[in-house]
Short mmCIF file of C-alpha atoms and ligand atoms in Angstrom, two decimals:
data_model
loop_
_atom_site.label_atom_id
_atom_site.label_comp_id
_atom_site.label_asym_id
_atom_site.label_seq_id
_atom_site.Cartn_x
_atom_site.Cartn_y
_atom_site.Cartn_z
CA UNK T 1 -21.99 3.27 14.78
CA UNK T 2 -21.72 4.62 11.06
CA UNK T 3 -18.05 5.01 10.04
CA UNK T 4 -17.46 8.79 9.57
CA UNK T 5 -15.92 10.78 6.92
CA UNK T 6 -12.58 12.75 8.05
CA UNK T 7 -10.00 14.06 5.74
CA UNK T 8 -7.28 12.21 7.34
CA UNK T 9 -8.94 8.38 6.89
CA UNK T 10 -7.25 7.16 3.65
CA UNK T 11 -8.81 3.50 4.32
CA UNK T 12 -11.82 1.61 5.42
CA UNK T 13 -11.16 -0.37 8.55
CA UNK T 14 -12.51 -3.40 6.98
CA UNK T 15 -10.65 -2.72 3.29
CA UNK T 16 -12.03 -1.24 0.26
CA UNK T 17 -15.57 -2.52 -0.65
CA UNK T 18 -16.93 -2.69 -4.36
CA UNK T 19 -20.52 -2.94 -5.04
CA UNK T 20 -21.22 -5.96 -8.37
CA UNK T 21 -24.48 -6.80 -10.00
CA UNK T 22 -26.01 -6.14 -7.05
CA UNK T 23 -24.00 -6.99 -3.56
CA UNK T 24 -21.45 -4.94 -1.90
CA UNK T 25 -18.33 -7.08 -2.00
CA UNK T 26 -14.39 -6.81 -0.47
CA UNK T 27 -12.35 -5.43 -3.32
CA UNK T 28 -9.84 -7.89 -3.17
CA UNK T 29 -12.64 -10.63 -3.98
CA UNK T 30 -14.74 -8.60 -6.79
CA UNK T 31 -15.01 -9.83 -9.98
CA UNK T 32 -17.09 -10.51 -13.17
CA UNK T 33 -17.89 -13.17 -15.27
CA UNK T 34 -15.32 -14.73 -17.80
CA UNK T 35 -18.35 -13.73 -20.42
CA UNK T 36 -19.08 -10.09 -19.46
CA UNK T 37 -19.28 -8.49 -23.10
CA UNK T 38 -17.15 -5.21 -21.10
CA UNK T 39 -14.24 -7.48 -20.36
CA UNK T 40 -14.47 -9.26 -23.86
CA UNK T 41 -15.72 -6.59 -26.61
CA UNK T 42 -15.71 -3.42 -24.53
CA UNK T 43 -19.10 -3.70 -24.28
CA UNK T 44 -19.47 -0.89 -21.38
CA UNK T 45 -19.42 2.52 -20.64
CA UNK T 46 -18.13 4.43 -17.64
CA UNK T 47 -18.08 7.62 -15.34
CA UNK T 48 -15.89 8.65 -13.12
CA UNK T 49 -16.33 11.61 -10.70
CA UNK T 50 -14.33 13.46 -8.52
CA UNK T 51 -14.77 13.19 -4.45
CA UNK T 52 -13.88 16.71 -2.73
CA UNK T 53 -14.27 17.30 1.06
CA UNK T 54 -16.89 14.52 1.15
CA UNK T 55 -18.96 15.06 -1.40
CA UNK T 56 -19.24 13.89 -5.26
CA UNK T 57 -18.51 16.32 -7.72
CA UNK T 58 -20.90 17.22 -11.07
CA UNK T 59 -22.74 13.93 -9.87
CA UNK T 60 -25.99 14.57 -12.14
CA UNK T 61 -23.91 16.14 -15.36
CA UNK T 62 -21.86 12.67 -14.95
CA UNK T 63 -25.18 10.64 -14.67
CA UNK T 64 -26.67 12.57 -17.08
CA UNK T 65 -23.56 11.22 -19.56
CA UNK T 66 -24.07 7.81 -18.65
CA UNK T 67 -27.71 7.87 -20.06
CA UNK T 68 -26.32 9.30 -23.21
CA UNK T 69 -23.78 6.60 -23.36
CA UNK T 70 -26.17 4.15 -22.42
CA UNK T 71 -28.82 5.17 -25.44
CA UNK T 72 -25.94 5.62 -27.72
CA UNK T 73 -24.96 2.07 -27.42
CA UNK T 74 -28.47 0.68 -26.69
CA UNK T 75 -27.29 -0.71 -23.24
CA UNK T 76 -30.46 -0.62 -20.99
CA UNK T 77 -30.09 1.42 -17.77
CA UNK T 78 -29.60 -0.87 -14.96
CA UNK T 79 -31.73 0.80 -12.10
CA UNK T 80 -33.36 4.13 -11.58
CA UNK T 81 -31.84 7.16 -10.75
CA UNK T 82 -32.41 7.56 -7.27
CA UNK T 83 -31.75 3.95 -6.74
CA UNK T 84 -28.43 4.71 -8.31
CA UNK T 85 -27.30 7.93 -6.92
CA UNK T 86 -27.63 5.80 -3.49
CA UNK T 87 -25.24 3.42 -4.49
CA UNK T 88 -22.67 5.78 -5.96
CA UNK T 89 -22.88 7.81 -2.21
CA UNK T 90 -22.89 3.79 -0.82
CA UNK T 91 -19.47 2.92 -2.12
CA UNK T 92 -18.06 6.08 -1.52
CA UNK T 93 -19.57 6.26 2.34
CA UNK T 94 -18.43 2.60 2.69
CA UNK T 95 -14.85 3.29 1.27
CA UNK T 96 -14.21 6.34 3.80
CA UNK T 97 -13.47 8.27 0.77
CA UNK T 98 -13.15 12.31 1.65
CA UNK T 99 -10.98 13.11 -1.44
CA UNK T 100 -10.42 11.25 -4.51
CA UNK T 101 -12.84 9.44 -7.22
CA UNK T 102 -15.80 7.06 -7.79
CA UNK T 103 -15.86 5.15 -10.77
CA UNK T 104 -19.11 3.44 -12.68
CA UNK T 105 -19.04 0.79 -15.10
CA UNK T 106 -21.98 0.26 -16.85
CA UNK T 107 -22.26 -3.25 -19.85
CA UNK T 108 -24.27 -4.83 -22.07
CA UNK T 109 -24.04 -7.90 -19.53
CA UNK T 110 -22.88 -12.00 -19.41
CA UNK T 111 -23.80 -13.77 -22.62
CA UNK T 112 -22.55 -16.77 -24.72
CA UNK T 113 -19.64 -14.62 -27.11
CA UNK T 114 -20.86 -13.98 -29.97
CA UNK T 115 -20.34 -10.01 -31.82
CA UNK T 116 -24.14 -8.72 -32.37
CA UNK T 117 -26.47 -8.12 -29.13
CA UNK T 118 -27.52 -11.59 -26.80
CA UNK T 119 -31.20 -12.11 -28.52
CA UNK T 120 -32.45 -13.06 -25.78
CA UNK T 121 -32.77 -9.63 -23.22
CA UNK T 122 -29.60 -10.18 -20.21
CA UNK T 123 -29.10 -7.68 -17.43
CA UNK T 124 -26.68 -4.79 -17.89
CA UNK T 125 -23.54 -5.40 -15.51
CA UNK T 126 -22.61 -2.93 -13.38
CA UNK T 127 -19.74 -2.30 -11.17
CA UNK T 128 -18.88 0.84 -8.61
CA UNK T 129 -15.39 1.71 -6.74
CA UNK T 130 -13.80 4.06 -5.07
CA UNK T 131 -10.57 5.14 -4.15
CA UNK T 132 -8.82 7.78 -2.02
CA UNK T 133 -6.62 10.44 -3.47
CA UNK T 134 -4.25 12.43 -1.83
CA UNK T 135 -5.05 16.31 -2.22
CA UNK T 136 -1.64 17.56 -1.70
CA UNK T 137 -0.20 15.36 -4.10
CA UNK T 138 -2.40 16.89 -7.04
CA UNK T 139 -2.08 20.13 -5.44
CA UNK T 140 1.63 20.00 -6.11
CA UNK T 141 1.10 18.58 -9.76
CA UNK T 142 -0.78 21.44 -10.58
CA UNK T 143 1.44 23.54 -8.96
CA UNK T 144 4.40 22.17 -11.00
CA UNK T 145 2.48 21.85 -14.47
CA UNK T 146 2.91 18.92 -16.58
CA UNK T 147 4.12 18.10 -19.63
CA UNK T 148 2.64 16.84 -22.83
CA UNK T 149 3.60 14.52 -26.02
CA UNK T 150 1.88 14.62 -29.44
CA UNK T 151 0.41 12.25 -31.36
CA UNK T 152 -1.60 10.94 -34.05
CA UNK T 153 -5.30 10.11 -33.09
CA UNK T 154 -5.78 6.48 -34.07
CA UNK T 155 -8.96 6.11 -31.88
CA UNK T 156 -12.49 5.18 -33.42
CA UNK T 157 -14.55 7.45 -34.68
CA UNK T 158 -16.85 8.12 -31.82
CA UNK T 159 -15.24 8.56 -28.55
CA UNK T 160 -18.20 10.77 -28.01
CA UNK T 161 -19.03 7.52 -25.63
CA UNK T 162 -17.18 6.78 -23.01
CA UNK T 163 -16.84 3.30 -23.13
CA UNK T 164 -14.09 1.41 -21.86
CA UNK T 165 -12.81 0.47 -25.23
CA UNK T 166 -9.22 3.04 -24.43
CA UNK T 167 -6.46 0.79 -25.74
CA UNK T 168 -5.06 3.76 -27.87
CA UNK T 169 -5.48 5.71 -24.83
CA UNK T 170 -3.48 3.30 -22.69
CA UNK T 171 -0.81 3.32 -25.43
CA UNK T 172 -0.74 6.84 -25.80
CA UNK T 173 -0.43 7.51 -21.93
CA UNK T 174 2.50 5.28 -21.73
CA UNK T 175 3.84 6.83 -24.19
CA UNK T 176 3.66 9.82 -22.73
CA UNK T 177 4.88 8.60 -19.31
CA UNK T 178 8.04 6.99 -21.90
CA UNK T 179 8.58 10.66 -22.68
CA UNK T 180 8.84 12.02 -19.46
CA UNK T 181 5.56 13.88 -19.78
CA UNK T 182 1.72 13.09 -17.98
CA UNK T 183 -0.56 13.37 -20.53
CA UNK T 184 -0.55 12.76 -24.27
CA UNK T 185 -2.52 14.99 -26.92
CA UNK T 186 -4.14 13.40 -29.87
CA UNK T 187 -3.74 15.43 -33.04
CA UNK T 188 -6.27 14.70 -36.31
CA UNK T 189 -5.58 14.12 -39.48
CA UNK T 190 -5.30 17.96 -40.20
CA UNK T 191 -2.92 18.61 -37.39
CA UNK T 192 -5.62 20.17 -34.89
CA UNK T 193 -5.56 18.71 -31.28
CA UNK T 194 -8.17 16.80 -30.27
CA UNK T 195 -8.62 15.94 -26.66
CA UNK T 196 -5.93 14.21 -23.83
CA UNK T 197 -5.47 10.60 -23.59
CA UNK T 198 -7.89 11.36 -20.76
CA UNK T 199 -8.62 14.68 -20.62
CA UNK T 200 -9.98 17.87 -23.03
CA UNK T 201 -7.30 19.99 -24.35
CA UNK T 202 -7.33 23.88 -23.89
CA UNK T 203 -4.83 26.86 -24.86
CA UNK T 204 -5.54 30.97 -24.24
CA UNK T 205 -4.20 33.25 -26.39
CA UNK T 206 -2.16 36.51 -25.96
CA UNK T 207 -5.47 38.47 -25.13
CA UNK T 208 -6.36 35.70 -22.65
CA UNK T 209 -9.66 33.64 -24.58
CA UNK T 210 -9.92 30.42 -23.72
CA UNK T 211 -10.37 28.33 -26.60
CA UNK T 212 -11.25 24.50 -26.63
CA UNK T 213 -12.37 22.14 -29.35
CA UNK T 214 -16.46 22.20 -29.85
CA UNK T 215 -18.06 19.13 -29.15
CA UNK T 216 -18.12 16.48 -32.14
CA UNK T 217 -17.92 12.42 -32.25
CA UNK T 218 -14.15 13.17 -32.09
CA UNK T 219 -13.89 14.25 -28.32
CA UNK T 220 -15.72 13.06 -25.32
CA UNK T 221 -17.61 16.37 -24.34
CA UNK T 222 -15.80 16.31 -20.87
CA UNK T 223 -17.73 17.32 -17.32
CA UNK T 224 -15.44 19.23 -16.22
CA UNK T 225 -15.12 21.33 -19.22
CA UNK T 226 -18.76 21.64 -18.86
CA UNK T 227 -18.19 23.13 -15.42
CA UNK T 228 -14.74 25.41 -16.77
CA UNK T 229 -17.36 27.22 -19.22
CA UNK T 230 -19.61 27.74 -16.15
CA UNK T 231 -16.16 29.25 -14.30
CA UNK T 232 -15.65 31.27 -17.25
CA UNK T 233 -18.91 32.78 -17.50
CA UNK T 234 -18.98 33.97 -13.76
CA UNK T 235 -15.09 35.39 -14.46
CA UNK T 236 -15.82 37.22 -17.27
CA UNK T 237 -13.77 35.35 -19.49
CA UNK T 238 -14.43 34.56 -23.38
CA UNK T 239 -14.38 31.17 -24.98
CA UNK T 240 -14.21 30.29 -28.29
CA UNK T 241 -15.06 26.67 -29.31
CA UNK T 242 -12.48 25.79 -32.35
CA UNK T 243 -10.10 23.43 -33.02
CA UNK T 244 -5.94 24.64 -33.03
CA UNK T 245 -3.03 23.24 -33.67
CA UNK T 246 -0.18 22.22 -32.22
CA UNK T 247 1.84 24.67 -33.48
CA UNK T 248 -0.63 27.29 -31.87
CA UNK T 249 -0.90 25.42 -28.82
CA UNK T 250 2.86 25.82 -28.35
CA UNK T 251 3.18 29.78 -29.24
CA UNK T 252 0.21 29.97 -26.68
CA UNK T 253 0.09 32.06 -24.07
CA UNK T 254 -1.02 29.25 -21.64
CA UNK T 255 -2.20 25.64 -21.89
CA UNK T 256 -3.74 23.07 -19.67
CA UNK T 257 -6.64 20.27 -19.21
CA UNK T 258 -9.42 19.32 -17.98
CA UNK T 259 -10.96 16.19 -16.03
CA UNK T 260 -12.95 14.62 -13.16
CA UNK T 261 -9.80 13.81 -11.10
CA UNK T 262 -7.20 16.47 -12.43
CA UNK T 263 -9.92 19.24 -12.46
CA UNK T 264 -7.57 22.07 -14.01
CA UNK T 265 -4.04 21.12 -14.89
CA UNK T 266 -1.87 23.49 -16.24
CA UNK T 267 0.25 22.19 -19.24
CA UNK T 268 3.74 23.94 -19.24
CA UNK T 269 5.58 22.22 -22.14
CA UNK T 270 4.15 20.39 -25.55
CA UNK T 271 6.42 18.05 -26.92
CA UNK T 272 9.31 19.51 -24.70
CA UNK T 273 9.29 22.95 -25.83
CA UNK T 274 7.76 25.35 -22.76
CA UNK T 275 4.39 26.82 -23.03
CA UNK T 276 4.39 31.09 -22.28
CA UNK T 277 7.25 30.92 -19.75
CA UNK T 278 7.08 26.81 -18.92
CA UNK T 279 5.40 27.93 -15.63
CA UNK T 280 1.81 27.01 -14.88
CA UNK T 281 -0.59 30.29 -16.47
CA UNK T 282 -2.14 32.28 -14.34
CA UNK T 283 -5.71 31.62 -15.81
CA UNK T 284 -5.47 28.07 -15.95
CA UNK T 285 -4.45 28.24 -11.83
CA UNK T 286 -7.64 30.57 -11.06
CA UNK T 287 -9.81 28.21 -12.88
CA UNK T 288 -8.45 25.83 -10.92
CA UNK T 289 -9.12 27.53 -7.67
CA UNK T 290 -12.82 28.70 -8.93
CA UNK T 291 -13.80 25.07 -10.27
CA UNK T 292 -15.94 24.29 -7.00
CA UNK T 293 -17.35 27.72 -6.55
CA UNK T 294 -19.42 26.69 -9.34
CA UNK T 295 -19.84 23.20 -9.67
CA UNK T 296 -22.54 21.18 -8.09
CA UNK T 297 -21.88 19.05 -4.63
CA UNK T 298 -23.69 16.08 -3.59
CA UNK T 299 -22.77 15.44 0.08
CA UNK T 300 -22.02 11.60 0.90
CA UNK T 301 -23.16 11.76 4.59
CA UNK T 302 -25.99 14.16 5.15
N1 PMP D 401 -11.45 13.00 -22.75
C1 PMP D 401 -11.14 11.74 -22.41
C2 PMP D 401 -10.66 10.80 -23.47
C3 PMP D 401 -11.27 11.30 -21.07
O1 PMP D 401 -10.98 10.05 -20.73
C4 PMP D 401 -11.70 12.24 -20.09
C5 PMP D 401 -11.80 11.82 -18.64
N2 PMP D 401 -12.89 11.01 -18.40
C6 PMP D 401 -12.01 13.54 -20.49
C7 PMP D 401 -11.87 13.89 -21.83
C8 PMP D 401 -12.51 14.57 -19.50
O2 PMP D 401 -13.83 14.31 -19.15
P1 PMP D 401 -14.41 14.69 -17.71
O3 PMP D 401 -14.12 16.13 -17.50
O4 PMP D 401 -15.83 14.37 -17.80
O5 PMP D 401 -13.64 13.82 -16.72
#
């Protein structure tokens, strides 16, 4: 018999499985080679999508970024498509997953270290999870709003990628958690956000337009941003693609952000000060409850 997907499962009878160059494997035993250019330059690139009432969220917009990661990096794709959007819906069947995330890892592969490309062709590396989230938990997060810390963007100049090279990320989310807050804005050199440690960045002003940062080498042009323009569009509601700053941000009317597994989160104090009345905006909560009207579903089980 096929194990079933019901909201109440949070684990696979037989643990969580990960699938590894190939072979679906117990999590506990998974692993890569000592020599996998991800694990010693950060020689990868990553997705990772949101799983809602059984079904993968934005799955060809996310796949669609991996190829553009891929190129960008000249990492060759390790299988086709099809071949690939069975595995993703594999590990995520497998896992018992109704709610929560599935995460790709894509690298250049296992060679002797050295910096510039192995010369002679090795397969890419690739690695799949997925975990369980619980939906009430985020639904109270977003209920509450979170906070958010400021600071300088130290990152490399083109985390247009999403590779797994995040150390400034890591340091600026602990920061953040340090601070008391959940998420940590990066600010450029001319004091305009840029995007969350792992997440875009968004105000609305005092007539209600949305306004995020256009897509450059400095953010990663996020999925779920993507799909918030989509929400917009159907609402009737304007955005305008330009950087501001934190001191705008702050006299906003509301603020929040955007990702895979936080959807729309509404941001109710920068740096400790509140944001419009330091409750969660009402625009950034019917976003929020839109989001899946709109974006695309690709059932695990059919
Ligand atoms: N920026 C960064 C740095 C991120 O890590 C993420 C999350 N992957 C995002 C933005 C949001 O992107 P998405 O909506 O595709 O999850």
């Amino acid at each position: 018999m096929s194990p079933s997907l019901s909201p109440g499962r949070a684990k696979a009878p037989n643990g969580r499985i990960a699938y590894v160059n190939g072979r679906y494997i117990p999590h506990a035993r998974a692993s890569v080679h000592i020599e996998d250019r991800g694990y010693q330059f950060a020689d990868a690139v990553y997705e990772a999508c949101e799983v809602r009432d059984g079904a993968i969220i934005d799955l060809t917009r996310h796949l669609d970024r991996l190829d553009r990661s891929l190129a960008a990096l000249r990492i060759s794709r390790p299988m086709s498509r099809p071949a690939l959007v069975f595995i993703v819906r594999e590990v995520v069947r497998r896992n018992l997953v109704h709610d929560g995330s599935v995460y790709l890892q894509v690298g250049r592969g296992v060679a002797r270290r050295d910096h510039p490309f192995p010369s002679a062709p090795v397969a890419p590396s690739i690695v799949i999870t997925a975990k369980h989230t619980d939906r009430a938990t985020s639904e109270r997060l977003a209920s509450a709003g979170i906070g958010v810390i400021t600071l300088a963007d130290n990152r490399w100049g083109r985390v247009d990628i999403k590779t797994v090279g995040l150390l400034a990320n890591v340091l600026a989310k602990q920061a953040a958690r340090e601070a008391g807050a959940r998420e940590a804005w990066f600010v450029d050199a001319g004091g305009f956000v840029t995007e969350g440690g792992s997440s875009n960045a968004w105000i609305v002003t005092a007539d209600g337009k949305l306004v995020t940062r256009p897509d450059s080498a400095a953010i990663l042009s996020g999925i779920t941003r993507r799909g918030v323009f989509d929400v917009a569009k159907v609402a009737g509601l304007t955005v305008e693609l330009r950087p501001f700053t934190v001191a705008e941000a702050k006299a906003a009317r509301e603020a929040f952000v955007t990702s895979a597994t936080s959807i729309v989160l509404p941001v109710v104090a920068i740096d400790g000060n509140p944001v419009g009345n330091g409750h969660p905006g009402s625009i950034a909560l019917e976003l929020r409850l839109r989001f899946h009207d709109v974006a695309e579903a690709t059932l695990v089980v059919n």
